[in-house]
Amino acid sequence: FDHPELTGKQFTARTSYLTNGAADCFLFLSARITGIPGHQVSLSDKVFLARTTDGGRSFRFISWVVPPSDDSRAVMPAPVQLSAVRIVAAIRRRNDAFPSCWIDCFQSTDNGQHWAFLSRVGETGKDNGNPPALVRMSDDRLCCVYGNRDRGVMIAVFSADGGLTWGPEVILRADFRSVNGYKDLGYPRLFQRPDGKLVTVYFWCSPEKPETHIAATIFDAP
């Protein structure tokens, strides 16, 4: 945070990274302007890319994935490497002026040096939204999973063109019911098993267990 792009900002990142080698790693982080009290959501949160090439002894700022000039919140990226030079990242978005929360994809075609908007993946509800999980499947399609708080559902969508366009929603789960009526759900992780099935893990409340708990859905790609 001594870098001129980050001086004076607050660190707000969650875990998100791509390993390039034994001592080389991309870290997808986020920062916002200072002076945000408590846990208040800030639309100044923006994703940036940092890199270590010495096993974590030092880090350097590489680029903004979403620039500070953007007028919407951008946090909790889920990146995938599609080639030696192309990276796609799904990102949690929010703008209170609409109000709306959604998932966007940004891409780099020069291995993280520069980024541009690629596509809007899906809607996540007006109540603070939800972060995405993104994987490249064995058939080279992309799968993105996220929750929609307004609807109380977990959703999967698929892209056959590297995130440029996305197919229809696949509803993975729709039985959300919390003990206090608060729709806090999702925050998925996602991976593909050797047998081709997809597994997503998230937090949930069900009619049988209305307290928040960790749950999972195993599903096939359409």
mmCIF file with all atom_site columns, C-alpha atoms in Angstrom:
data_model
loop_
_atom_site.group_PDB
_atom_site.id
_atom_site.type_symbol
_atom_site.label_atom_id
_atom_site.label_alt_id
_atom_site.label_comp_id
_atom_site.label_asym_id
_atom_site.label_entity_id
_atom_site.label_seq_id
_atom_site.pdbx_PDB_ins_code
_atom_site.Cartn_x
_atom_site.Cartn_y
_atom_site.Cartn_z
_atom_site.occupancy
_atom_site.B_iso_or_equiv
_atom_site.pdbx_formal_charge
_atom_site.auth_seq_id
_atom_site.auth_comp_id
_atom_site.auth_asym_id
_atom_site.auth_atom_id
_atom_site.pdbx_PDB_model_num
ATOM 1   C CA . PHE A 1 1   ? 0.000   0.000   0.000   1.00 0.00 ? 1   PHE A CA 1
ATOM 2   C CA . ASP A 1 2   ? 3.000   2.272   -0.489  1.00 0.00 ? 2   ASP A CA 1
ATOM 3   C CA . HIS A 1 3   ? 2.212   2.186   -4.200  1.00 0.00 ? 3   HIS A CA 1
ATOM 4   C CA . PRO A 1 4   ? 0.849   5.543   -5.458  1.00 0.00 ? 4   PRO A CA 1
ATOM 5   C CA . GLU A 1 5   ? -2.372  3.888   -6.662  1.00 0.00 ? 5   GLU A CA 1
ATOM 6   C CA . LEU A 1 6   ? -3.091  2.530   -3.162  1.00 0.00 ? 6   LEU A CA 1
ATOM 7   C CA . THR A 1 7   ? -1.693  5.110   -0.761  1.00 0.00 ? 7   THR A CA 1
ATOM 8   C CA . GLY A 1 8   ? -4.282  6.090   1.851   1.00 0.00 ? 8   GLY A CA 1
ATOM 9   C CA . LYS A 1 9   ? -6.791  3.400   0.863   1.00 0.00 ? 9   LYS A CA 1
ATOM 10  C CA . GLN A 1 10  ? -8.287  0.638   3.018   1.00 0.00 ? 10  GLN A CA 1
ATOM 11  C CA . PHE A 1 11  ? -7.613  -3.019  2.220   1.00 0.00 ? 11  PHE A CA 1
ATOM 12  C CA . THR A 1 12  ? -10.910 -4.934  1.760   1.00 0.00 ? 12  THR A CA 1
ATOM 13  C CA . ALA A 1 13  ? -9.889  -8.094  -0.099  1.00 0.00 ? 13  ALA A CA 1
ATOM 14  C CA . ARG A 1 14  ? -11.088 -11.658 0.261   1.00 0.00 ? 14  ARG A CA 1
ATOM 15  C CA . THR A 1 15  ? -9.040  -14.683 -0.833  1.00 0.00 ? 15  THR A CA 1
ATOM 16  C CA . SER A 1 16  ? -8.628  -14.856 -4.616  1.00 0.00 ? 16  SER A CA 1
ATOM 17  C CA . TYR A 1 17  ? -5.501  -15.877 -6.485  1.00 0.00 ? 17  TYR A CA 1
ATOM 18  C CA . LEU A 1 18  ? -3.965  -17.691 -9.461  1.00 0.00 ? 18  LEU A CA 1
ATOM 19  C CA . THR A 1 19  ? -0.683  -19.556 -9.061  1.00 0.00 ? 19  THR A CA 1
ATOM 20  C CA . ASN A 1 20  ? 1.832   -19.135 -11.868 1.00 0.00 ? 20  ASN A CA 1
ATOM 21  C CA . GLY A 1 21  ? 4.618   -21.278 -10.410 1.00 0.00 ? 21  GLY A CA 1
ATOM 22  C CA . ALA A 1 22  ? 6.375   -22.343 -7.223  1.00 0.00 ? 22  ALA A CA 1
ATOM 23  C CA . ALA A 1 23  ? 7.196   -18.740 -6.236  1.00 0.00 ? 23  ALA A CA 1
ATOM 24  C CA . ASP A 1 24  ? 4.920   -16.759 -8.574  1.00 0.00 ? 24  ASP A CA 1
ATOM 25  C CA . CYS A 1 25  ? 1.311   -15.831 -7.782  1.00 0.00 ? 25  CYS A CA 1
ATOM 26  C CA . PHE A 1 26  ? -1.339  -13.356 -8.940  1.00 0.00 ? 26  PHE A CA 1
ATOM 27  C CA . LEU A 1 27  ? -3.425  -11.962 -6.078  1.00 0.00 ? 27  LEU A CA 1
ATOM 28  C CA . PHE A 1 28  ? -6.790  -10.409 -6.890  1.00 0.00 ? 28  PHE A CA 1
ATOM 29  C CA . LEU A 1 29  ? -7.400  -7.882  -4.113  1.00 0.00 ? 29  LEU A CA 1
ATOM 30  C CA . SER A 1 30  ? -9.580  -4.838  -3.440  1.00 0.00 ? 30  SER A CA 1
ATOM 31  C CA . ALA A 1 31  ? -9.306  -1.443  -1.785  1.00 0.00 ? 31  ALA A CA 1
ATOM 32  C CA . ARG A 1 32  ? -11.522 1.547   -1.021  1.00 0.00 ? 32  ARG A CA 1
ATOM 33  C CA . ILE A 1 33  ? -11.156 5.115   0.109   1.00 0.00 ? 33  ILE A CA 1
ATOM 34  C CA . THR A 1 34  ? -10.546 5.658   3.816   1.00 0.00 ? 34  THR A CA 1
ATOM 35  C CA . GLY A 1 35  ? -13.083 6.902   6.325   1.00 0.00 ? 35  GLY A CA 1
ATOM 36  C CA . ILE A 1 36  ? -15.756 4.226   5.826   1.00 0.00 ? 36  ILE A CA 1
ATOM 37  C CA . PRO A 1 37  ? -17.154 3.482   9.319   1.00 0.00 ? 37  PRO A CA 1
ATOM 38  C CA . GLY A 1 38  ? -17.792 -0.021  10.606  1.00 0.00 ? 38  GLY A CA 1
ATOM 39  C CA . HIS A 1 39  ? -19.095 -2.508  8.060   1.00 0.00 ? 39  HIS A CA 1
ATOM 40  C CA . GLN A 1 40  ? -20.819 0.070   5.851   1.00 0.00 ? 40  GLN A CA 1
ATOM 41  C CA . VAL A 1 41  ? -20.708 -0.880  2.176   1.00 0.00 ? 41  VAL A CA 1
ATOM 42  C CA . SER A 1 42  ? -18.721 1.511   0.021   1.00 0.00 ? 42  SER A CA 1
ATOM 43  C CA . LEU A 1 43  ? -19.171 1.929   -3.723  1.00 0.00 ? 43  LEU A CA 1
ATOM 44  C CA . SER A 1 44  ? -15.489 2.976   -3.858  1.00 0.00 ? 44  SER A CA 1
ATOM 45  C CA . ASP A 1 45  ? -14.370 -0.653  -3.395  1.00 0.00 ? 45  ASP A CA 1
ATOM 46  C CA . LYS A 1 46  ? -12.440 -1.691  -6.520  1.00 0.00 ? 46  LYS A CA 1
ATOM 47  C CA . VAL A 1 47  ? -10.548 -4.826  -7.544  1.00 0.00 ? 47  VAL A CA 1
ATOM 48  C CA . PHE A 1 48  ? -6.847  -4.662  -8.363  1.00 0.00 ? 48  PHE A CA 1
ATOM 49  C CA . LEU A 1 49  ? -4.176  -7.204  -9.303  1.00 0.00 ? 49  LEU A CA 1
ATOM 50  C CA . ALA A 1 50  ? -0.927  -7.660  -7.391  1.00 0.00 ? 50  ALA A CA 1
ATOM 51  C CA . ARG A 1 51  ? 1.862   -10.158 -7.952  1.00 0.00 ? 51  ARG A CA 1
ATOM 52  C CA . THR A 1 52  ? 4.620   -11.875 -6.039  1.00 0.00 ? 52  THR A CA 1
ATOM 53  C CA . THR A 1 53  ? 7.488   -13.556 -7.883  1.00 0.00 ? 53  THR A CA 1
ATOM 54  C CA . ASP A 1 54  ? 9.600   -14.394 -4.824  1.00 0.00 ? 54  ASP A CA 1
ATOM 55  C CA . GLY A 1 55  ? 7.271   -16.653 -2.857  1.00 0.00 ? 55  GLY A CA 1
ATOM 56  C CA . GLY A 1 56  ? 5.536   -13.889 -0.909  1.00 0.00 ? 56  GLY A CA 1
ATOM 57  C CA . ARG A 1 57  ? 8.597   -11.980 0.275   1.00 0.00 ? 57  ARG A CA 1
ATOM 58  C CA . SER A 1 58  ? 7.454   -8.959  -1.711  1.00 0.00 ? 58  SER A CA 1
ATOM 59  C CA . PHE A 1 59  ? 4.425   -7.866  -3.722  1.00 0.00 ? 59  PHE A CA 1
ATOM 60  C CA . ARG A 1 60  ? 3.855   -5.287  -6.424  1.00 0.00 ? 60  ARG A CA 1
ATOM 61  C CA . PHE A 1 61  ? 0.806   -3.563  -7.825  1.00 0.00 ? 61  PHE A CA 1
ATOM 62  C CA . ILE A 1 62  ? 0.120   -4.623  -11.418 1.00 0.00 ? 62  ILE A CA 1
ATOM 63  C CA . SER A 1 63  ? -3.177  -3.052  -12.513 1.00 0.00 ? 63  SER A CA 1
ATOM 64  C CA . TRP A 1 64  ? -6.713  -2.057  -11.635 1.00 0.00 ? 64  TRP A CA 1
ATOM 65  C CA . VAL A 1 65  ? -9.146  -4.737  -12.795 1.00 0.00 ? 65  VAL A CA 1
ATOM 66  C CA . VAL A 1 66  ? -11.978 -2.254  -12.257 1.00 0.00 ? 66  VAL A CA 1
ATOM 67  C CA . PRO A 1 67  ? -10.737 1.352   -12.265 1.00 0.00 ? 67  PRO A CA 1
ATOM 68  C CA . PRO A 1 68  ? -11.359 3.761   -9.362  1.00 0.00 ? 68  PRO A CA 1
ATOM 69  C CA . SER A 1 69  ? -13.365 5.940   -11.762 1.00 0.00 ? 69  SER A CA 1
ATOM 70  C CA . ASP A 1 70  ? -16.039 3.248   -12.074 1.00 0.00 ? 70  ASP A CA 1
ATOM 71  C CA . ASP A 1 71  ? -19.222 4.300   -10.238 1.00 0.00 ? 71  ASP A CA 1
ATOM 72  C CA . SER A 1 72  ? -20.195 0.886   -8.825  1.00 0.00 ? 72  SER A CA 1
ATOM 73  C CA . ARG A 1 73  ? -18.815 -1.391  -6.137  1.00 0.00 ? 73  ARG A CA 1
ATOM 74  C CA . ALA A 1 74  ? -16.486 -4.131  -7.423  1.00 0.00 ? 74  ALA A CA 1
ATOM 75  C CA . VAL A 1 75  ? -15.260 -6.762  -4.949  1.00 0.00 ? 75  VAL A CA 1
ATOM 76  C CA . MET A 1 76  ? -14.687 -10.494 -4.371  1.00 0.00 ? 76  MET A CA 1
ATOM 77  C CA . PRO A 1 77  ? -13.399 -11.474 -7.830  1.00 0.00 ? 77  PRO A CA 1
ATOM 78  C CA . ALA A 1 78  ? -13.316 -15.066 -9.064  1.00 0.00 ? 78  ALA A CA 1
ATOM 79  C CA . PRO A 1 79  ? -10.595 -15.370 -11.748 1.00 0.00 ? 79  PRO A CA 1
ATOM 80  C CA . VAL A 1 80  ? -9.759  -18.124 -14.231 1.00 0.00 ? 80  VAL A CA 1
ATOM 81  C CA . GLN A 1 81  ? -6.793  -18.357 -16.596 1.00 0.00 ? 81  GLN A CA 1
ATOM 82  C CA . LEU A 1 82  ? -7.972  -19.226 -20.116 1.00 0.00 ? 82  LEU A CA 1
ATOM 83  C CA . SER A 1 83  ? -4.616  -19.035 -21.914 1.00 0.00 ? 83  SER A CA 1
ATOM 84  C CA . ALA A 1 84  ? -1.064  -17.835 -21.382 1.00 0.00 ? 84  ALA A CA 1
ATOM 85  C CA . VAL A 1 85  ? -2.267  -14.261 -21.876 1.00 0.00 ? 85  VAL A CA 1
ATOM 86  C CA . ARG A 1 86  ? -6.040  -14.283 -21.221 1.00 0.00 ? 86  ARG A CA 1
ATOM 87  C CA . ILE A 1 87  ? -7.633  -14.054 -17.774 1.00 0.00 ? 87  ILE A CA 1
ATOM 88  C CA . VAL A 1 88  ? -11.345 -13.685 -17.040 1.00 0.00 ? 88  VAL A CA 1
ATOM 89  C CA . ALA A 1 89  ? -12.644 -12.581 -13.630 1.00 0.00 ? 89  ALA A CA 1
ATOM 90  C CA . ALA A 1 90  ? -16.246 -12.595 -12.399 1.00 0.00 ? 90  ALA A CA 1
ATOM 91  C CA . ILE A 1 91  ? -16.851 -9.792  -9.891  1.00 0.00 ? 91  ILE A CA 1
ATOM 92  C CA . ARG A 1 92  ? -19.509 -8.855  -7.344  1.00 0.00 ? 92  ARG A CA 1
ATOM 93  C CA . ARG A 1 93  ? -21.111 -5.479  -8.233  1.00 0.00 ? 93  ARG A CA 1
ATOM 94  C CA . ARG A 1 94  ? -23.459 -3.007  -6.543  1.00 0.00 ? 94  ARG A CA 1
ATOM 95  C CA . ASN A 1 95  ? -24.861 0.441   -7.244  1.00 0.00 ? 95  ASN A CA 1
ATOM 96  C CA . ASP A 1 96  ? -27.347 2.055   -4.846  1.00 0.00 ? 96  ASP A CA 1
ATOM 97  C CA . ALA A 1 97  ? -28.536 4.566   -7.443  1.00 0.00 ? 97  ALA A CA 1
ATOM 98  C CA . PHE A 1 98  ? -30.473 1.910   -9.379  1.00 0.00 ? 98  PHE A CA 1
ATOM 99  C CA . PRO A 1 99  ? -30.639 0.114   -6.857  1.00 0.00 ? 99  PRO A CA 1
ATOM 100 C CA . SER A 1 100 ? -29.132 -3.057  -8.206  1.00 0.00 ? 100 SER A CA 1
ATOM 101 C CA . CYS A 1 101 ? -26.582 -5.793  -7.520  1.00 0.00 ? 101 CYS A CA 1
ATOM 102 C CA . TRP A 1 102 ? -25.170 -8.078  -10.192 1.00 0.00 ? 102 TRP A CA 1
ATOM 103 C CA . ILE A 1 103 ? -22.181 -10.078 -11.463 1.00 0.00 ? 103 ILE A CA 1
ATOM 104 C CA . ASP A 1 104 ? -19.876 -8.708  -14.179 1.00 0.00 ? 104 ASP A CA 1
ATOM 105 C CA . CYS A 1 105 ? -17.007 -10.335 -16.055 1.00 0.00 ? 105 CYS A CA 1
ATOM 106 C CA . PHE A 1 106 ? -13.826 -8.422  -16.863 1.00 0.00 ? 106 PHE A CA 1
ATOM 107 C CA . GLN A 1 107 ? -11.013 -9.769  -19.009 1.00 0.00 ? 107 GLN A CA 1
ATOM 108 C CA . SER A 1 108 ? -7.328  -9.208  -19.664 1.00 0.00 ? 108 SER A CA 1
ATOM 109 C CA . THR A 1 109 ? -5.705  -10.281 -22.934 1.00 0.00 ? 109 THR A CA 1
ATOM 110 C CA . ASP A 1 110 ? -2.149  -9.398  -21.866 1.00 0.00 ? 110 ASP A CA 1
ATOM 111 C CA . ASN A 1 111 ? -1.814  -11.532 -18.712 1.00 0.00 ? 111 ASN A CA 1
ATOM 112 C CA . GLY A 1 112 ? -3.174  -8.972  -16.283 1.00 0.00 ? 112 GLY A CA 1
ATOM 113 C CA . GLN A 1 113 ? -1.533  -5.772  -17.480 1.00 0.00 ? 113 GLN A CA 1
ATOM 114 C CA . HIS A 1 114 ? -4.779  -4.211  -18.709 1.00 0.00 ? 114 HIS A CA 1
ATOM 115 C CA . TRP A 1 115 ? -8.458  -5.042  -18.185 1.00 0.00 ? 115 TRP A CA 1
ATOM 116 C CA . ALA A 1 116 ? -11.771 -4.340  -19.918 1.00 0.00 ? 116 ALA A CA 1
ATOM 117 C CA . PHE A 1 117 ? -15.443 -5.111  -19.298 1.00 0.00 ? 117 PHE A CA 1
ATOM 118 C CA . LEU A 1 118 ? -16.535 -8.347  -20.971 1.00 0.00 ? 118 LEU A CA 1
ATOM 119 C CA . SER A 1 119 ? -20.109 -9.197  -19.977 1.00 0.00 ? 119 SER A CA 1
ATOM 120 C CA . ARG A 1 120 ? -22.881 -8.963  -17.414 1.00 0.00 ? 120 ARG A CA 1
ATOM 121 C CA . VAL A 1 121 ? -23.379 -12.454 -16.016 1.00 0.00 ? 121 VAL A CA 1
ATOM 122 C CA . GLY A 1 122 ? -26.526 -12.221 -13.895 1.00 0.00 ? 122 GLY A CA 1
ATOM 123 C CA . GLU A 1 123 ? -28.551 -10.431 -11.234 1.00 0.00 ? 123 GLU A CA 1
ATOM 124 C CA . THR A 1 124 ? -28.016 -11.043 -7.500  1.00 0.00 ? 124 THR A CA 1
ATOM 125 C CA . GLY A 1 125 ? -30.862 -9.058  -5.887  1.00 0.00 ? 125 GLY A CA 1
ATOM 126 C CA . LYS A 1 126 ? -31.141 -5.579  -4.388  1.00 0.00 ? 126 LYS A CA 1
ATOM 127 C CA . ASP A 1 127 ? -30.107 -6.609  -0.847  1.00 0.00 ? 127 ASP A CA 1
ATOM 128 C CA . ASN A 1 128 ? -26.296 -6.271  -1.176  1.00 0.00 ? 128 ASN A CA 1
ATOM 129 C CA . GLY A 1 129 ? -26.044 -8.973  -3.830  1.00 0.00 ? 129 GLY A CA 1
ATOM 130 C CA . ASN A 1 130 ? -23.728 -11.965 -3.779  1.00 0.00 ? 130 ASN A CA 1
ATOM 131 C CA . PRO A 1 131 ? -20.214 -12.864 -4.912  1.00 0.00 ? 131 PRO A CA 1
ATOM 132 C CA . PRO A 1 132 ? -19.577 -15.290 -7.776  1.00 0.00 ? 132 PRO A CA 1
ATOM 133 C CA . ALA A 1 133 ? -17.663 -18.539 -8.060  1.00 0.00 ? 133 ALA A CA 1
ATOM 134 C CA . LEU A 1 134 ? -16.164 -19.296 -11.465 1.00 0.00 ? 134 LEU A CA 1
ATOM 135 C CA . VAL A 1 135 ? -14.484 -22.369 -12.955 1.00 0.00 ? 135 VAL A CA 1
ATOM 136 C CA . ARG A 1 136 ? -13.221 -23.450 -16.336 1.00 0.00 ? 136 ARG A CA 1
ATOM 137 C CA . MET A 1 137 ? -14.648 -26.900 -16.957 1.00 0.00 ? 137 MET A CA 1
ATOM 138 C CA . SER A 1 138 ? -12.931 -29.849 -18.613 1.00 0.00 ? 138 SER A CA 1
ATOM 139 C CA . ASP A 1 139 ? -14.780 -29.079 -21.884 1.00 0.00 ? 139 ASP A CA 1
ATOM 140 C CA . ASP A 1 140 ? -13.420 -25.472 -21.755 1.00 0.00 ? 140 ASP A CA 1
ATOM 141 C CA . ARG A 1 141 ? -16.790 -23.931 -20.967 1.00 0.00 ? 141 ARG A CA 1
ATOM 142 C CA . LEU A 1 142 ? -17.109 -21.599 -17.991 1.00 0.00 ? 142 LEU A CA 1
ATOM 143 C CA . CYS A 1 143 ? -19.524 -22.130 -15.112 1.00 0.00 ? 143 CYS A CA 1
ATOM 144 C CA . CYS A 1 144 ? -20.446 -19.298 -12.773 1.00 0.00 ? 144 CYS A CA 1
ATOM 145 C CA . VAL A 1 145 ? -22.451 -19.829 -9.557  1.00 0.00 ? 145 VAL A CA 1
ATOM 146 C CA . TYR A 1 146 ? -23.993 -17.090 -7.390  1.00 0.00 ? 146 TYR A CA 1
ATOM 147 C CA . GLY A 1 147 ? -26.928 -16.444 -5.099  1.00 0.00 ? 147 GLY A CA 1
ATOM 148 C CA . ASN A 1 148 ? -29.875 -14.092 -5.508  1.00 0.00 ? 148 ASN A CA 1
ATOM 149 C CA . ARG A 1 149 ? -31.043 -12.837 -2.109  1.00 0.00 ? 149 ARG A CA 1
ATOM 150 C CA . ASP A 1 150 ? -34.307 -11.335 -3.332  1.00 0.00 ? 150 ASP A CA 1
ATOM 151 C CA . ARG A 1 151 ? -35.405 -14.663 -4.802  1.00 0.00 ? 151 ARG A CA 1
ATOM 152 C CA . GLY A 1 152 ? -33.704 -16.913 -2.236  1.00 0.00 ? 152 GLY A CA 1
ATOM 153 C CA . VAL A 1 153 ? -32.039 -19.109 -4.862  1.00 0.00 ? 153 VAL A CA 1
ATOM 154 C CA . MET A 1 154 ? -28.637 -20.423 -5.892  1.00 0.00 ? 154 MET A CA 1
ATOM 155 C CA . ILE A 1 155 ? -27.974 -20.106 -9.631  1.00 0.00 ? 155 ILE A CA 1
ATOM 156 C CA . ALA A 1 156 ? -25.540 -21.560 -12.160 1.00 0.00 ? 156 ALA A CA 1
ATOM 157 C CA . VAL A 1 157 ? -24.969 -20.177 -15.644 1.00 0.00 ? 157 VAL A CA 1
ATOM 158 C CA . PHE A 1 158 ? -22.674 -21.403 -18.406 1.00 0.00 ? 158 PHE A CA 1
ATOM 159 C CA . SER A 1 159 ? -20.626 -19.772 -21.156 1.00 0.00 ? 159 SER A CA 1
ATOM 160 C CA . ALA A 1 160 ? -19.287 -21.520 -24.257 1.00 0.00 ? 160 ALA A CA 1
ATOM 161 C CA . ASP A 1 161 ? -17.360 -18.482 -25.564 1.00 0.00 ? 161 ASP A CA 1
ATOM 162 C CA . GLY A 1 162 ? -15.026 -17.599 -22.703 1.00 0.00 ? 162 GLY A CA 1
ATOM 163 C CA . GLY A 1 163 ? -17.462 -15.399 -20.797 1.00 0.00 ? 163 GLY A CA 1
ATOM 164 C CA . LEU A 1 164 ? -18.620 -13.206 -23.671 1.00 0.00 ? 164 LEU A CA 1
ATOM 165 C CA . THR A 1 165 ? -22.190 -14.529 -23.454 1.00 0.00 ? 165 THR A CA 1
ATOM 166 C CA . TRP A 1 166 ? -24.043 -16.630 -20.873 1.00 0.00 ? 166 TRP A CA 1
ATOM 167 C CA . GLY A 1 167 ? -26.789 -19.192 -21.208 1.00 0.00 ? 167 GLY A CA 1
ATOM 168 C CA . PRO A 1 168 ? -30.046 -19.421 -19.233 1.00 0.00 ? 168 PRO A CA 1
ATOM 169 C CA . GLU A 1 169 ? -30.149 -19.785 -15.460 1.00 0.00 ? 169 GLU A CA 1
ATOM 170 C CA . VAL A 1 170 ? -29.997 -23.218 -13.899 1.00 0.00 ? 170 VAL A CA 1
ATOM 171 C CA . ILE A 1 171 ? -31.618 -23.043 -10.455 1.00 0.00 ? 171 ILE A CA 1
ATOM 172 C CA . LEU A 1 172 ? -29.539 -25.208 -8.126  1.00 0.00 ? 172 LEU A CA 1
ATOM 173 C CA . ARG A 1 173 ? -31.551 -24.615 -4.977  1.00 0.00 ? 173 ARG A CA 1
ATOM 174 C CA . ALA A 1 174 ? -34.729 -22.698 -4.125  1.00 0.00 ? 174 ALA A CA 1
ATOM 175 C CA . ASP A 1 175 ? -35.807 -23.795 -0.632  1.00 0.00 ? 175 ASP A CA 1
ATOM 176 C CA . PHE A 1 176 ? -34.259 -20.926 1.354   1.00 0.00 ? 176 PHE A CA 1
ATOM 177 C CA . ARG A 1 177 ? -35.946 -20.173 4.688   1.00 0.00 ? 177 ARG A CA 1
ATOM 178 C CA . SER A 1 178 ? -34.150 -18.522 7.597   1.00 0.00 ? 178 SER A CA 1
ATOM 179 C CA . VAL A 1 179 ? -35.148 -18.527 11.248  1.00 0.00 ? 179 VAL A CA 1
ATOM 180 C CA . ASN A 1 180 ? -35.318 -14.712 11.330  1.00 0.00 ? 180 ASN A CA 1
ATOM 181 C CA . GLY A 1 181 ? -36.415 -13.985 7.757   1.00 0.00 ? 181 GLY A CA 1
ATOM 182 C CA . TYR A 1 182 ? -33.081 -12.401 6.805   1.00 0.00 ? 182 TYR A CA 1
ATOM 183 C CA . LYS A 1 183 ? -31.925 -13.511 3.343   1.00 0.00 ? 183 LYS A CA 1
ATOM 184 C CA . ASP A 1 184 ? -28.198 -13.840 3.855   1.00 0.00 ? 184 ASP A CA 1
ATOM 185 C CA . LEU A 1 185 ? -27.034 -16.712 1.671   1.00 0.00 ? 185 LEU A CA 1
ATOM 186 C CA . GLY A 1 186 ? -24.590 -17.887 -0.930  1.00 0.00 ? 186 GLY A CA 1
ATOM 187 C CA . TYR A 1 187 ? -20.909 -16.875 -1.041  1.00 0.00 ? 187 TYR A CA 1
ATOM 188 C CA . PRO A 1 188 ? -20.207 -20.017 -3.076  1.00 0.00 ? 188 PRO A CA 1
ATOM 189 C CA . ARG A 1 189 ? -17.065 -21.946 -3.882  1.00 0.00 ? 189 ARG A CA 1
ATOM 190 C CA . LEU A 1 190 ? -17.047 -24.151 -6.955  1.00 0.00 ? 190 LEU A CA 1
ATOM 191 C CA . PHE A 1 191 ? -14.994 -26.974 -8.436  1.00 0.00 ? 191 PHE A CA 1
ATOM 192 C CA . GLN A 1 192 ? -15.330 -29.810 -10.933 1.00 0.00 ? 192 GLN A CA 1
ATOM 193 C CA . ARG A 1 193 ? -14.738 -33.407 -9.883  1.00 0.00 ? 193 ARG A CA 1
ATOM 194 C CA . PRO A 1 194 ? -12.722 -35.882 -11.977 1.00 0.00 ? 194 PRO A CA 1
ATOM 195 C CA . ASP A 1 195 ? -15.999 -37.541 -13.013 1.00 0.00 ? 195 ASP A CA 1
ATOM 196 C CA . GLY A 1 196 ? -17.208 -34.255 -14.524 1.00 0.00 ? 196 GLY A CA 1
ATOM 197 C CA . LYS A 1 197 ? -19.783 -33.365 -11.888 1.00 0.00 ? 197 LYS A CA 1
ATOM 198 C CA . LEU A 1 198 ? -19.707 -29.836 -10.480 1.00 0.00 ? 198 LEU A CA 1
ATOM 199 C CA . VAL A 1 199 ? -19.743 -29.160 -6.743  1.00 0.00 ? 199 VAL A CA 1
ATOM 200 C CA . THR A 1 200 ? -20.657 -25.835 -5.204  1.00 0.00 ? 200 THR A CA 1
ATOM 201 C CA . VAL A 1 201 ? -20.441 -25.128 -1.459  1.00 0.00 ? 201 VAL A CA 1
ATOM 202 C CA . TYR A 1 202 ? -22.269 -22.155 0.082   1.00 0.00 ? 202 TYR A CA 1
ATOM 203 C CA . PHE A 1 203 ? -24.094 -21.053 3.230   1.00 0.00 ? 203 PHE A CA 1
ATOM 204 C CA . TRP A 1 204 ? -27.816 -21.589 3.460   1.00 0.00 ? 204 TRP A CA 1
ATOM 205 C CA . CYS A 1 205 ? -30.944 -21.809 5.627   1.00 0.00 ? 205 CYS A CA 1
ATOM 206 C CA . SER A 1 206 ? -33.544 -24.492 4.841   1.00 0.00 ? 206 SER A CA 1
ATOM 207 C CA . PRO A 1 207 ? -37.012 -25.336 6.186   1.00 0.00 ? 207 PRO A CA 1
ATOM 208 C CA . GLU A 1 208 ? -35.483 -28.326 7.978   1.00 0.00 ? 208 GLU A CA 1
ATOM 209 C CA . LYS A 1 209 ? -32.518 -26.313 9.302   1.00 0.00 ? 209 LYS A CA 1
ATOM 210 C CA . PRO A 1 210 ? -33.402 -22.588 9.342   1.00 0.00 ? 210 PRO A CA 1
ATOM 211 C CA . GLU A 1 211 ? -30.196 -21.548 11.112  1.00 0.00 ? 211 GLU A CA 1
ATOM 212 C CA . THR A 1 212 ? -27.287 -20.594 8.849   1.00 0.00 ? 212 THR A CA 1
ATOM 213 C CA . HIS A 1 213 ? -25.174 -23.617 7.880   1.00 0.00 ? 213 HIS A CA 1
ATOM 214 C CA . ILE A 1 214 ? -22.778 -24.801 5.189   1.00 0.00 ? 214 ILE A CA 1
ATOM 215 C CA . ALA A 1 215 ? -24.423 -26.788 2.384   1.00 0.00 ? 215 ALA A CA 1
ATOM 216 C CA . ALA A 1 216 ? -23.403 -28.185 -0.986  1.00 0.00 ? 216 ALA A CA 1
ATOM 217 C CA . THR A 1 217 ? -25.000 -29.058 -4.309  1.00 0.00 ? 217 THR A CA 1
ATOM 218 C CA . ILE A 1 218 ? -23.570 -31.614 -6.740  1.00 0.00 ? 218 ILE A CA 1
ATOM 219 C CA . PHE A 1 219 ? -24.822 -31.146 -10.282 1.00 0.00 ? 219 PHE A CA 1
ATOM 220 C CA . ASP A 1 220 ? -24.193 -31.916 -13.946 1.00 0.00 ? 220 ASP A CA 1
ATOM 221 C CA . ALA A 1 221 ? -23.513 -29.264 -16.544 1.00 0.00 ? 221 ALA A CA 1
ATOM 222 C CA . PRO A 1 222 ? -26.286 -29.103 -19.167 1.00 0.00 ? 222 PRO A CA 1
#
